[in-house]
Every structure is written in C-alpha cells, then in structure tokens.
Amino acid sequence: MENIPILEGISSDEVEQMRVCFGVREERFRADTVIYDISEGRGELGLLTAGSAVIQRIDRQGGRTILEHLPTGSVFGEMLMFENVAGDSITVVAAESCRVWFMSAEHLTRRCEKACTHHSRLVENMFHIMTGKAAALSERVEVLSRRSIREKLLCYFGLQTGGDDCGSFHLPFTLSALADYISADRSAMMRELRKMKEEHLVDIDRGQVTLHHALA
C-alpha cells in the first residue's frame, strides 16, 4: 500500500499475511463520526488507510482543542498518547470518510512466535513514526507558546512552509478547526486573519494559504 509509513518496506503479500497474523479488523467511518475513544483503553492501534481525521480534546467546560491532524497513513492509539491527567475526553474523529485498520497493540510489543520479517519491519517503522510524532509535538508547543493570535498564526503558517517568508500550502483542516488547533477564539481568529489579509501578509482561498513576507 502506498503512502502508509508503518507499512514501508513490507510487500503486498506480507501485508496480507500480517492482516491474518495480527487479526486486523477493517472499519469504515463517515465524516464527523468518532473513530476511537482514547479513554476506553481498548489497547488497539488504529491505522488510517484512507481519508483523514483529527484527534480532539473536549475539556470539562466543553472547550474543544484539536491536538493533531491525521492524514492517510497515520496511526493512533493509547500507546501514542501522553497520559490524560486532566480526565478530558480525547477522541479520534473522522474529518472525511475514512477507512481504518484496527489491531491489538500487543502485536507490536510482544515477540513474534513465527519470526515474521514483516513484524520486525513494522516495529522498526513504528519507532520512526514515534520520533516523527515527538517532532510534531515540539512544533505544536512552539505554536502554543506564542502569546497573540497573530503570532500563533504566523508561527503555524511558517512551520507549514518550512520557515520561508513567502510560500504556499494547503490547510489540512477547516478554519474552524484551525482555531481549535491554536487554542484561539474562532471569531477573534477570523478578525485577525481579515486584518492580515488587508495588510497583504496572507491570503487564504479554499484552504490554500499563501504567505507574503509574513515573517519579516
């Protein structure tokens, strides 16, 4: 399967063997439906084989925060999350129609009795994915550490364009979800974006974001 990092280096035949060996279960989800509730402690690993999703947190006051955007090929589950010490609701929600493979996380942590080569490769790929998630978390902390909404937006936009003052990228989620991601009031963020557009710092058209010397 293409563009699935956790399956990199594993042949199509080995993927089918793995599905049987690991007892993979495939499910489909419509947009805006809950794919996985982290608090349930199911001990499963989810692999997004089609579509995209977000990991969202709902605090006790009902506030929503987007913790992570999950494109096709992403993996999720308790083993990839930090401890939820605040007791908030953390769920994986489909951003569009999705197809997901579920497997027990134990298959990644225990020794394979058959010494399958794809098992070892899968574990190696998982370590690389976890390293990438640590880097993504560092970027998120960088965004949230900025004080003003404008600073948060410019930091996030700059990270998406690789730190270039000028560049373009496609926003991976809606503007409403972007406000949740940077932990800002949605109306206040929209007002700030309008000001930035009037100042010719940024343009947003159908999810395509273009920076114009925004970081100068």
Coordinates of C-alpha atoms in Angstrom, one line a residue, residues 1-198:
M1 CA 0.0 0.0 0.0
E2 CA 1.4 3.4 -1.0
N3 CA 1.9 6.4 1.4
I4 CA 1.5 4.2 4.5
P5 CA 4.7 4.8 6.6
I6 CA 4.1 2.0 9.0
L7 CA 3.9 -0.5 6.1
E8 CA 7.1 0.9 4.3
G9 CA 9.3 -1.9 3.1
I10 CA 6.6 -4.5 3.5
S11 CA 5.4 -6.2 0.4
S12 CA 1.7 -6.6 -0.6
D13 CA 1.9 -10.3 0.1
E14 CA 3.4 -9.7 3.5
V15 CA 0.7 -7.1 4.3
E16 CA -2.0 -9.7 3.7
Q17 CA -0.1 -12.2 5.9
M18 CA 0.2 -9.5 8.6
R19 CA -3.6 -8.9 8.4
V20 CA -4.2 -12.5 9.2
C21 CA -1.4 -12.9 11.8
F22 CA -2.4 -9.7 13.6
G23 CA -6.1 -10.2 13.4
V24 CA -6.6 -6.9 11.6
R25 CA -10.2 -5.6 11.6
E26 CA -11.2 -3.1 8.9
E27 CA -13.9 -0.5 9.6
R28 CA -15.3 2.5 7.6
F29 CA -16.5 5.8 9.1
R30 CA -18.4 8.7 7.8
A31 CA -17.2 12.3 8.3
D32 CA -17.7 13.8 11.8
T33 CA -18.1 10.4 13.5
V34 CA -16.0 9.2 16.3
I35 CA -13.5 6.6 15.2
Y36 CA -11.8 5.9 18.5
D37 CA -12.2 7.0 22.1
I38 CA -8.8 7.1 23.8
S39 CA -10.4 6.9 27.3
E40 CA -11.9 3.5 26.6
G41 CA -8.5 1.9 26.9
R42 CA -9.1 -0.7 24.2
G43 CA -5.4 -1.3 23.8
E44 CA -5.6 -1.1 20.0
L45 CA -3.6 0.5 17.3
G46 CA -5.5 2.3 14.5
L47 CA -4.1 2.7 11.0
L48 CA -5.8 5.2 8.7
T49 CA -5.7 3.6 5.3
A50 CA -8.0 6.1 3.6
G51 CA -9.3 9.6 4.5
S52 CA -8.2 11.9 7.2
A53 CA -9.1 12.5 10.9
V54 CA -8.3 14.7 13.9
I55 CA -7.5 14.0 17.5
Q56 CA -9.7 16.3 19.5
R57 CA -9.9 17.1 23.2
I58 CA -13.1 18.2 25.0
D59 CA -12.4 19.7 28.4
R60 CA -14.9 19.6 31.3
Q61 CA -16.2 23.1 30.3
G62 CA -17.0 21.8 26.8
G63 CA -14.0 23.6 25.1
R64 CA -12.6 21.9 22.0
T65 CA -9.0 21.7 21.1
I66 CA -7.5 19.9 18.0
L67 CA -4.5 18.0 19.2
E68 CA -3.3 16.6 15.9
H69 CA -4.3 16.3 12.3
L70 CA -4.1 12.7 10.9
P71 CA -3.7 12.3 7.2
T72 CA -3.9 9.0 5.4
G73 CA -1.2 6.6 6.7
S74 CA -1.4 7.9 10.3
V75 CA -1.5 5.7 13.3
F76 CA -3.2 6.3 16.6
G77 CA -4.0 4.7 19.9
E78 CA -3.2 4.9 23.7
M79 CA 0.4 3.9 23.2
L80 CA 1.0 7.1 21.1
M81 CA -0.7 9.5 23.6
F82 CA 0.5 11.2 26.7
E83 CA -1.3 10.4 30.0
N84 CA -4.6 12.2 30.2
V85 CA -4.1 13.6 33.7
A86 CA -6.9 16.1 33.5
G87 CA -9.5 13.5 32.6
D88 CA -10.7 15.3 29.5
S89 CA -12.5 13.5 26.6
I90 CA -10.0 12.6 23.9
T91 CA -11.3 11.1 20.7
V92 CA -10.3 10.5 17.1
V93 CA -12.9 12.0 14.8
A94 CA -13.2 11.5 11.0
A95 CA -12.6 14.7 9.1
E96 CA -13.9 13.0 6.0
S97 CA -15.0 9.5 5.1
C98 CA -12.3 7.1 6.4
R99 CA -11.2 3.5 6.3
V100 CA -9.3 2.2 9.3
W101 CA -7.5 -0.9 10.2
F102 CA -7.5 -1.9 13.9
M103 CA -5.1 -4.3 15.5
S104 CA -4.1 -5.2 19.1
A105 CA -1.2 -3.1 20.3
E106 CA 0.2 -6.3 21.9
H107 CA 1.4 -7.4 18.5
L108 CA 3.9 -4.6 18.4
T109 CA 5.2 -5.2 21.9
R110 CA 5.5 -8.9 22.1
R111 CA 7.9 -11.3 20.4
C112 CA 6.6 -12.8 17.1
E113 CA 6.5 -16.6 17.5
K114 CA 6.8 -17.1 13.8
A115 CA 9.7 -14.6 13.5
C116 CA 8.0 -12.9 10.6
T117 CA 10.2 -10.4 8.8
H118 CA 7.2 -8.0 8.3
H119 CA 6.8 -8.0 12.1
S120 CA 10.3 -6.7 12.7
R121 CA 9.9 -4.2 9.9
L122 CA 6.6 -3.0 11.4
V123 CA 8.2 -2.4 14.8
E124 CA 11.1 -0.5 13.2
N125 CA 8.7 1.7 11.3
M126 CA 6.7 2.3 14.5
F127 CA 9.8 3.7 16.1
H128 CA 10.3 6.1 13.2
I129 CA 6.7 7.2 13.5
M130 CA 7.0 7.9 17.2
T131 CA 10.1 10.0 16.5
G132 CA 8.1 12.0 14.0
K133 CA 5.3 12.5 16.5
A134 CA 7.7 13.8 19.0
A135 CA 8.9 16.4 16.4
A136 CA 5.3 17.3 15.6
L137 CA 4.6 17.8 19.4
S138 CA 7.6 20.2 19.5
E139 CA 6.1 22.2 16.7
R140 CA 2.8 22.3 18.5
V141 CA 4.4 23.6 21.7
E142 CA 6.2 26.2 19.6
V143 CA 2.8 27.5 18.2
L144 CA 1.0 27.5 21.5
S145 CA 3.9 29.3 23.3
R146 CA 3.2 32.4 21.3
R147 CA 1.1 35.0 23.1
S148 CA -1.1 36.7 20.5
I149 CA -3.4 35.1 17.9
R150 CA -1.3 36.7 15.1
E151 CA 1.9 35.3 16.5
K152 CA 0.4 31.8 16.7
L153 CA -0.9 32.0 13.2
L154 CA 2.3 33.3 11.7
C155 CA 4.3 30.6 13.6
Y156 CA 2.0 27.8 12.4
F157 CA 2.0 29.1 8.8
G158 CA 5.8 29.5 8.9
L159 CA 6.2 25.9 10.1
Q160 CA 4.0 24.7 7.2
T161 CA 6.1 26.5 4.6
G162 CA 9.3 25.3 6.1
G163 CA 10.2 28.7 7.7
D164 CA 10.1 30.6 4.4
D165 CA 8.8 34.2 4.5
C166 CA 6.9 33.5 1.2
G167 CA 5.3 30.2 0.5
S168 CA 2.0 28.4 0.0
F169 CA 0.5 25.3 1.5
H170 CA -3.0 23.7 1.8
L171 CA -4.5 23.9 5.2
P172 CA -5.1 20.3 6.4
F173 CA -8.4 21.2 8.1
T174 CA -11.1 23.9 8.2
L175 CA -10.6 27.4 9.6
S176 CA -12.8 26.5 12.5
A177 CA -10.6 23.5 13.3
L178 CA -7.5 25.8 12.9
A179 CA -8.9 28.0 15.7
D180 CA -9.2 24.9 17.9
Y181 CA -5.7 23.8 17.0
I182 CA -4.1 27.1 18.0
S183 CA -6.4 27.4 21.1
A184 CA -7.9 30.7 20.0
D185 CA -11.4 32.1 19.9
R186 CA -12.8 31.4 16.5
S187 CA -14.3 34.9 15.9
A188 CA -11.2 36.6 17.2
M189 CA -9.0 34.5 14.9
M190 CA -11.2 35.3 11.9
R191 CA -10.9 39.0 12.6
E192 CA -7.1 38.7 12.9
L193 CA -7.0 36.8 9.6
R194 CA -9.0 39.6 7.9
K195 CA -6.6 42.2 9.2
M196 CA -3.6 40.1 8.0
K197 CA -5.2 39.9 4.6
E198 CA -5.8 43.6 4.4

